[in-house]
């Protein structure tokens, strides 16, 4: 049995989303079809509006409505402190903490020769240029704590240290408020490696 | 730990089967190709989420079907729990514990099973990859961290190999491009080698006792790890790491020509020695069997020593392969412990009566169906 063509097309579109399999794509499609036309139109408008109005900041690479973005154009932010992250959503996450007041740089990925991602694909030349122009004092590397994220961090450190800029790696370890007993081996071993003197 | 009951659906030649087991010894008899080994495979798969016969999960699906499903009720010290393993082509194996999805890495350690099979001889006879797989599986089950480190190591290795392939035949890539992956390999790799050395030392100590009993104590048994990394005899993690890293950066030019990494735990091996000689090359068939049997018994001891739960022992048609001495020692070994055991046999086991058969449960397998008695 096959679906009517417009329905199949909708299912195929949903199936392309990350984390959405064919079953979920069907559920979403049937749900959408069960709702009033106005709701579907609102969804379509929201998708196009987000797509049309948002783009990546030409300086830091985060998602923005204006160029340069609100972080890059805010003179109250610390202009000598940089934080490098893998994805635009990481910027929003760090902003939510309210604890960081420096500038950002988004790589849009991590080094991975297997996926064809080298330094040029990762906006690394732009990072170096910005660090030099702003006479940065510290770069915090907040790439993900996995093989690719760590290798990217090591690579960035090897590029930036010769510029006499302090390079730091964000800390990994125990979730705050949790018990040592319940931490998994991997997290605990990295927390031990990253211990610091008191 | 013991397995109280098992349900198999579309697994190998089983259509649908539910069966309860004895916490002690279970003896399963039947002719060839009736489903004895597949029953052990199902138990092994429930406990480790792997097969001891194949690396391709699809092979465990009954011919003409597109999925298999296994369910087992285990009794542990902390209580009963339900394990489920399901596979549907072409998706990945799914593991559920008490109804909740679990990752393979977490699962591996929990349920110690040890398989004794005529194929164990391949540990001696076949290439290094069989022995590495053995070490990696044992180490992962004893320490889940090993599994994550091993995965990291192979990931970094593949990334480095990709760079070597891309630059093959050309000039060396800039060191800053390749060094981060070497750093990751050295860090994970040295840790892996240290864990393997420790594991092999523990296994050797335990296996030596069994080997002495199997052979009357006339010969000396040892297990020796052979690393492609220059370890300098030490176990210091920092020294191993810097030595490995040094070798990786020294080897770049030669490896660029080959397009592959020529040093590291992915190439390591270990040897069985009797009186200092490599059993693979110089041992008799009998010595090889004794060496492997001693290793597997040591493996069972190791699980019982380090884990919270006692191992389940699976013995796949091993008695027909053994001579009288090995058979007697294996019976002795089984009767000295309280572990649950599953023993398959194509021939009746007359001399078994004198050991632990009061309380043993008997089953017959025929054409993918199990009957009690």
XYZ file of C-alpha atoms in Angstrom:
571
model
C 0.000 0.000 0.000
C 1.317 3.452 -0.847
C 0.253 6.885 0.442
C -1.344 9.543 -1.820
C 1.445 11.486 -3.453
C 1.139 14.792 -1.507
C 1.155 12.863 1.777
C 4.170 10.794 0.766
C 5.973 14.006 -0.152
C 5.251 15.482 3.288
C 6.465 12.304 5.013
C 9.654 12.336 2.956
C 10.318 15.950 3.955
C 9.891 15.204 7.654
C 12.088 12.090 7.348
C 15.052 14.296 6.521
C 15.059 15.862 10.002
C 17.646 14.598 12.478
C 16.185 12.048 14.869
C 13.046 11.557 12.775
C 12.475 8.086 11.367
C 9.762 7.037 8.886
C 7.289 6.196 11.690
C 7.611 9.574 13.403
C 7.472 11.321 10.025
C 4.120 9.631 9.397
C 2.800 10.644 12.814
C 3.821 14.267 12.269
C 2.214 14.298 8.812
C -1.086 12.837 9.984
C -1.134 15.234 12.926
C -0.588 18.187 10.625
C -3.362 17.030 8.297
C -5.791 16.707 11.198
C -5.313 20.400 12.156
C -6.984 23.483 10.624
C -5.463 24.955 7.474
C -4.463 28.100 9.379
C -2.110 26.154 11.649
C -0.342 24.599 8.703
C -0.007 28.025 7.080
C 1.451 29.467 10.304
C 4.006 26.684 10.433
C 4.968 27.215 6.812
C 5.318 30.983 7.403
C 7.429 30.445 10.531
C 9.786 28.130 8.669
C 10.264 30.585 5.783
C 10.593 33.584 8.069
C 13.282 31.921 10.175
C 15.057 30.817 7.031
C 14.843 34.264 5.379
C 15.613 36.464 8.371
C 18.320 34.463 10.113
C 21.832 33.967 8.853
C 25.308 33.475 10.255
C 27.186 36.470 11.651
C 30.072 37.360 9.331
C 32.386 37.777 12.341
C 31.622 35.051 14.882
C 29.436 32.718 12.833
C 26.535 32.552 15.277
C 22.901 32.685 14.218
C 21.679 36.281 13.909
C 19.117 38.684 12.466
C 21.624 41.509 11.906
C 25.255 41.638 10.931
C 27.397 41.901 12.976
C 25.396 40.023 15.626
C 24.371 41.427 18.984
C 27.348 39.812 20.744
C 29.946 41.091 18.274
C 28.446 44.618 18.236
C 28.027 44.957 22.021
C 30.841 47.237 23.304
C 30.121 46.233 26.932
C 31.347 42.697 26.279
C 34.973 41.863 27.066
C 36.747 42.403 23.722
C 39.921 40.583 24.846
C 38.221 37.316 25.771
C 37.145 34.764 23.161
C 35.271 31.500 23.397
C 35.327 28.994 20.535
C 32.440 26.531 20.150
C 31.382 23.949 17.558
C 27.763 24.916 16.850
C 25.589 28.070 16.860
C 23.314 26.446 19.463
C 26.322 26.230 21.837
C 26.437 30.047 21.868
C 22.808 30.256 22.971
C 23.442 27.644 25.638
C 26.420 29.550 27.065
C 24.459 32.823 26.934
C 21.678 31.271 28.993
C 24.113 30.783 31.877
C 24.709 34.547 32.047
C 28.255 33.779 33.143
C 30.179 34.587 30.031
C 30.711 38.140 28.816
C 33.349 37.793 26.133
C 33.119 37.261 22.359
C 32.344 34.041 20.505
C 33.655 32.160 17.519
C 31.607 29.338 15.985
C 33.452 26.660 13.987
C 30.374 24.942 12.529
C 31.867 21.528 13.230
C 35.045 19.875 14.451
C 38.103 18.563 12.638
C 37.308 15.214 11.050
C 39.304 14.077 8.027
C 36.868 11.168 7.641
C 34.051 13.649 7.028
C 36.201 15.909 4.876
C 36.412 18.604 7.567
C 39.791 20.324 7.703
C 40.940 23.682 9.135
C 39.651 25.638 6.098
C 36.140 24.251 6.480
C 36.055 25.290 10.131
C 36.532 29.069 9.863
C 39.863 28.773 11.643
C 41.709 31.372 9.525
C 38.958 33.870 10.490
C 39.478 33.023 14.169
C 43.195 33.768 13.988
C 42.534 37.047 12.196
C 40.006 38.153 14.829
C 42.305 37.218 17.719
C 45.114 39.297 16.225
C 42.897 42.276 15.357
C 41.351 42.464 18.827
C 44.686 41.761 20.564
C 42.963 38.993 22.501
C 44.303 37.922 25.894
C 42.527 34.630 26.396
C 40.842 32.009 24.234
C 38.531 29.491 25.887
C 38.154 26.315 23.821
C 34.698 24.860 24.435
C 34.578 22.166 21.741
C 32.855 18.919 22.699
C 34.645 16.453 24.986
C 35.035 13.646 22.430
C 37.806 12.499 20.077
C 37.097 15.089 17.367
C 36.406 17.937 19.808
C 39.594 17.230 21.741
C 41.688 16.982 18.569
C 40.227 20.281 17.356
C 41.088 21.859 20.711
C 44.682 20.563 20.473
C 44.966 21.903 16.940
C 43.638 25.338 17.911
C 46.028 25.465 20.876
C 48.980 24.713 18.580
C 47.940 27.627 16.319
C 47.108 30.195 18.975
C 49.780 29.656 21.627
C 52.592 31.021 19.422
C 50.613 34.316 19.283
C 51.197 34.689 23.029
C 47.523 34.330 23.815
C 46.465 32.288 26.822
C 44.544 29.182 25.668
C 42.273 27.388 28.124
C 40.093 24.317 27.766
C 36.665 24.278 29.368
C 36.604 21.856 32.354
C 34.913 18.460 32.260
C 33.761 16.461 35.156
C 31.165 15.829 37.748
C 27.719 17.337 37.427
C 27.263 19.848 40.193
C 24.859 18.766 42.906
C 25.382 15.091 42.045
C 27.013 12.327 44.043
C 30.456 10.996 43.197
C 29.012 7.531 43.571
C 26.670 7.903 40.625
C 29.106 9.372 38.097
C 29.988 7.062 35.212
C 33.568 5.805 34.805
C 34.361 7.950 31.809
C 33.195 11.186 33.430
C 34.931 10.345 36.680
C 38.224 9.493 34.977
C 38.168 12.794 33.101
C 37.317 14.650 36.274
C 40.381 13.079 37.906
C 42.581 14.052 34.970
C 41.276 17.601 35.147
C 41.748 17.977 38.916
C 43.268 21.209 40.170
C 45.271 22.356 43.077
C 43.509 23.999 46.009
C 23.846 -15.017 38.620
C 21.767 -17.584 36.845
C 19.322 -17.723 33.980
C 15.895 -18.833 35.186
C 14.056 -18.849 31.886
C 14.538 -18.071 28.246
C 12.323 -17.204 25.300
C 13.562 -17.360 21.694
C 11.640 -16.096 18.671
C 12.933 -16.515 15.097
C 16.401 -17.152 16.452
C 18.499 -19.457 14.217
C 16.343 -22.577 13.742
C 13.989 -21.775 16.650
C 10.553 -20.488 15.650
C 9.289 -19.861 19.138
C 10.462 -21.517 22.330
C 10.022 -20.854 26.017
C 11.948 -22.853 28.583
C 12.949 -22.749 32.266
C 16.361 -23.743 33.567
C 18.015 -25.187 36.627
C 20.226 -22.849 38.705
C 22.875 -25.614 38.720
C 23.850 -27.835 35.844
C 21.803 -28.123 32.637
C 22.675 -30.888 30.226
C 21.386 -30.487 26.691
C 21.686 -33.408 24.334
C 20.700 -33.864 20.717
C 22.068 -34.757 17.307
C 24.046 -32.459 15.064
C 22.404 -29.360 13.580
C 19.349 -29.586 15.859
C 19.927 -26.289 17.727
C 22.188 -27.067 20.716
C 24.839 -24.486 19.920
C 22.181 -21.940 18.932
C 20.667 -22.271 22.399
C 24.043 -21.419 23.966
C 24.433 -18.610 21.459
C 21.085 -17.166 22.557
C 22.178 -17.205 26.212
C 25.523 -15.654 25.316
C 23.807 -12.993 23.214
C 21.407 -12.094 26.032
C 24.310 -11.701 28.430
C 26.775 -9.849 26.208
C 24.702 -8.544 23.256
C 27.105 -10.413 20.981
C 27.456 -13.791 19.356
C 30.432 -16.080 19.785
C 29.839 -17.482 16.303
C 29.439 -14.453 14.075
C 30.009 -10.720 13.851
C 26.955 -10.289 11.616
C 23.794 -10.075 13.638
C 21.655 -10.848 10.601
C 22.996 -14.396 10.612
C 21.143 -15.099 13.849
C 17.778 -14.375 12.247
C 15.823 -17.467 11.203
C 15.843 -18.017 7.444
C 12.996 -16.219 5.719
C 12.316 -13.861 8.671
C 13.391 -10.252 9.184
C 13.858 -10.159 12.964
C 14.763 -12.161 16.034
C 13.895 -11.606 19.656
C 15.352 -13.033 22.861
C 14.133 -12.633 26.389
C 15.767 -13.988 29.515
C 14.897 -13.785 33.210
C 18.154 -13.579 35.173
C 18.396 -13.921 38.926
C 21.080 -11.747 40.451
C 22.110 -11.032 44.004
C 20.126 -7.801 43.881
C 17.041 -9.523 42.523
C 15.399 -10.697 39.343
C 15.606 -8.839 36.122
C 14.485 -9.178 32.570
C 16.898 -8.865 29.648
C 15.668 -8.479 26.078
C 17.654 -8.410 22.857
C 15.935 -7.654 19.588
C 17.202 -7.248 16.070
C 15.376 -6.212 12.929
C 17.165 -5.894 9.614
C 18.782 -3.528 8.781
C 18.667 -1.759 12.136
C 20.983 -2.090 15.100
C 20.647 -4.549 17.909
C 18.404 -3.256 20.685
C 18.974 -4.119 24.314
C 16.432 -3.666 27.076
C 16.914 -4.264 30.783
C 13.716 -4.362 32.801
C 11.986 -2.680 29.882
C 14.454 0.193 29.554
C 16.713 0.655 26.536
C 20.410 0.235 27.281
C 23.648 1.020 25.471
C 25.911 -1.857 24.615
C 28.849 -0.482 26.570
C 26.921 -0.366 29.824
C 25.540 -3.785 29.190
C 28.757 -5.647 28.527
C 30.111 -5.820 32.024
C 26.959 -6.784 33.817
C 26.501 -10.380 32.893
C 29.515 -12.636 32.988
C 29.290 -15.688 30.755
C 32.189 -17.830 29.632
C 31.918 -20.008 26.558
C 33.957 -23.190 26.144
C 33.813 -24.372 22.570
C 35.851 -26.461 20.135
C 36.398 -23.168 18.272
C 38.449 -21.898 21.208
C 41.443 -23.447 19.502
C 41.252 -20.612 16.988
C 42.675 -18.431 19.784
C 45.947 -20.242 19.191
C 45.690 -21.240 15.562
C 44.355 -18.110 13.935
C 45.752 -14.633 13.411
C 46.345 -11.841 15.943
C 42.952 -10.205 15.375
C 41.203 -13.173 17.055
C 43.349 -12.776 20.158
C 42.936 -8.995 20.226
C 39.188 -9.444 20.031
C 39.349 -11.859 22.956
C 41.360 -9.408 25.080
C 39.188 -6.444 24.135
C 35.967 -8.265 24.947
C 37.251 -9.553 28.292
C 38.658 -6.165 29.268
C 35.430 -4.379 28.267
C 33.351 -6.756 30.343
C 35.580 -6.324 33.360
C 35.824 -2.546 32.934
C 33.323 -0.568 30.896
C 35.764 2.338 30.616
C 37.912 0.084 28.425
C 35.195 -0.050 25.802
C 34.934 3.749 25.519
C 38.706 4.154 25.397
C 38.974 1.470 22.723
C 36.296 3.198 20.635
C 38.134 6.528 21.007
C 41.394 4.892 19.995
C 39.962 3.393 16.813
C 38.215 6.654 15.948
C 41.477 8.614 16.227
C 43.323 5.887 14.310
C 40.858 6.074 11.427
C 41.171 9.874 11.345
C 44.963 9.636 11.202
C 44.809 6.962 8.496
C 42.497 9.193 6.482
C 45.098 11.981 6.562
C 47.812 9.506 5.519
C 45.649 8.302 2.636
C 44.845 11.835 1.472
C 48.524 12.771 1.373
C 49.734 9.422 0.060
C 52.522 9.776 -2.450
C 52.898 13.500 -1.718
C 54.867 15.522 0.835
C 54.263 15.105 4.595
C 51.224 17.024 5.865
C 52.009 19.811 8.326
C 52.643 18.296 11.753
C 49.942 20.428 13.383
C 47.342 18.605 11.241
C 48.321 15.089 12.186
C 49.572 15.630 15.745
C 46.165 16.061 17.445
C 45.148 12.573 16.284
C 48.455 11.090 17.367
C 48.001 12.691 20.747
C 44.546 11.104 21.057
C 45.877 7.721 19.898
C 48.790 7.842 22.321
C 46.580 8.750 25.252
C 43.921 6.082 24.676
C 46.372 3.541 23.218
C 48.821 3.511 26.108
C 45.962 3.096 28.550
C 44.597 0.186 26.498
C 47.982 -1.536 26.409
C 48.422 -1.169 30.154
C 44.984 -2.673 30.787
C 45.710 -5.574 28.431
C 49.034 -6.267 30.176
C 47.295 -6.313 33.540
C 44.492 -8.540 32.283
C 46.893 -10.993 30.685
C 48.945 -11.165 33.874
C 45.812 -11.962 35.900
C 44.661 -14.554 33.373
C 48.105 -16.135 33.288
C 48.267 -16.533 37.048
C 44.835 -18.178 37.196
C 45.377 -20.331 34.101
C 48.730 -21.617 35.358
C 47.011 -23.495 38.193
C 44.611 -25.186 35.797
C 47.338 -25.979 33.328
C 49.426 -27.637 36.021
C 46.492 -29.852 37.000
C 45.733 -30.714 33.365
C 49.284 -31.754 32.640
C 50.440 -33.094 35.979
C 52.584 -30.049 36.635
C 55.376 -31.165 34.333
C 55.294 -28.141 32.052
C 55.418 -24.426 32.588
C 52.700 -22.262 31.044
C 52.856 -18.553 30.336
C 51.080 -15.827 28.367
C 53.191 -13.089 26.824
C 51.933 -9.832 25.380
C 53.687 -8.568 22.311
C 53.297 -4.866 21.666
C 54.264 -2.979 18.530
C 54.928 -0.050 20.851
C 58.372 0.100 22.383
C 57.401 -0.216 26.050
C 60.879 -0.474 27.476
C 59.572 -3.070 29.940
C 57.776 -0.505 32.050
C 54.134 0.074 32.899
C 54.337 3.767 33.566
C 51.457 5.318 31.680
C 53.198 8.626 30.962
C 56.308 6.890 29.631
C 54.224 4.565 27.460
C 52.255 7.496 26.117
C 55.302 9.554 25.195
C 57.050 6.514 23.706
C 54.006 5.694 21.548
C 53.657 9.313 20.471
C 57.318 9.476 19.553
C 57.005 6.317 17.441
C 53.953 7.705 15.662
C 55.675 10.940 14.711
C 58.876 9.079 13.687
C 56.874 6.714 11.513
C 54.984 9.338 9.509
C 57.182 9.230 6.407
C 57.109 5.431 6.103
C 53.401 5.275 6.938
C 52.624 7.904 4.331
C 53.880 5.506 1.683
C 51.676 2.699 3.017
C 48.696 4.922 3.756
C 48.216 3.214 7.125
C 49.407 3.390 10.735
C 51.972 0.667 11.437
C 52.291 0.890 15.208
C 49.771 0.684 18.039
C 47.528 -1.660 20.039
C 45.473 -2.345 16.894
C 48.430 -4.485 15.748
C 49.434 -6.082 19.054
C 49.237 -9.782 19.856
C 49.836 -12.270 22.656
C 51.417 -15.712 22.718
C 50.832 -18.951 24.593
C 54.129 -20.409 25.735
C 54.867 -23.862 27.150
C 58.326 -24.166 28.653
C 59.131 -20.916 26.902
C 58.161 -22.149 23.415
C 55.345 -20.763 21.280
C 52.521 -23.326 21.395
C 51.212 -22.200 18.045
C 54.378 -23.270 16.273
C 55.888 -25.910 18.529
C 52.984 -27.313 20.573
C 51.207 -30.615 19.947
C 47.450 -30.688 19.334
C 47.050 -31.864 22.960
C 49.179 -29.053 24.370
C 47.211 -26.524 22.369
C 43.921 -27.838 23.753
C 45.243 -27.795 27.315
C 46.559 -24.254 26.929
C 43.229 -22.925 25.662
C 41.191 -24.839 28.234
C 43.396 -23.476 31.029
C 42.921 -19.950 29.671
C 39.113 -20.301 29.576
C 39.029 -21.707 33.122
C 41.181 -18.802 34.206
C 38.683 -16.489 32.519
C 35.828 -17.987 34.531
C 37.870 -17.618 37.735
C 38.632 -14.009 36.899
C 34.959 -13.113 36.527
C 34.125 -14.785 39.813
C 36.965 -13.023 41.539
C 36.429 -9.508 40.262
C 32.713 -9.310 39.534
C 29.839 -9.156 41.932
C 28.081 -11.979 40.140
C 29.154 -15.538 39.468
C 29.661 -16.416 35.832
C 27.388 -18.610 33.742
C 29.431 -21.306 32.006
C 28.505 -22.460 28.517
C 30.191 -25.671 27.359
C 29.542 -26.373 23.717
C 30.222 -29.991 22.859
C 33.679 -29.885 24.408
C 33.696 -33.339 25.970
C 33.847 -35.212 22.685
C 37.047 -33.334 21.830
C 38.861 -34.067 25.068
C 40.823 -37.040 26.269
C 40.178 -38.661 29.642
C 42.500 -36.376 31.660
C 41.027 -33.146 30.347
C 37.499 -34.473 30.707
C 38.099 -35.439 34.332
C 39.676 -32.109 35.135
C 36.799 -30.221 33.530
C 34.262 -32.233 35.587
C 36.318 -31.545 38.664
C 36.352 -27.841 37.796
C 32.555 -27.780 37.375
C 31.880 -29.716 40.562
C 34.016 -27.383 42.654
C 31.964 -24.326 41.804
C 28.409 -23.158 42.206
C 28.081 -21.468 38.844
C 25.217 -22.275 36.566
C 26.418 -24.369 33.644
C 24.938 -25.330 30.278
C 26.537 -28.371 28.723
C 25.661 -29.536 25.243
C 26.584 -32.955 24.006
C 25.916 -35.102 20.963
C 26.847 -38.267 22.842
C 25.648 -39.532 26.260
C 27.886 -38.592 29.180
C 28.060 -41.758 31.296
C 30.849 -40.767 33.645
C 29.103 -37.537 34.511
C 26.920 -39.372 37.046
C 29.733 -39.618 39.559
C 30.078 -35.850 39.860
C 27.266 -33.365 40.095
C 24.366 -34.923 38.291
C 22.013 -35.221 41.249
C 20.178 -31.969 40.783
C 21.178 -31.581 37.141
C 18.393 -30.930 34.647
C 18.297 -32.785 31.340
C 16.980 -31.463 28.027
C 16.763 -32.799 24.507
C 16.941 -30.585 21.438
C 15.475 -31.717 18.149
C 14.744 -29.643 15.056
C 14.692 -26.315 16.909
C 12.479 -27.567 19.752
C 13.557 -28.176 23.338
C 12.008 -30.879 25.500
C 12.597 -31.498 29.176
C 14.128 -34.891 29.915
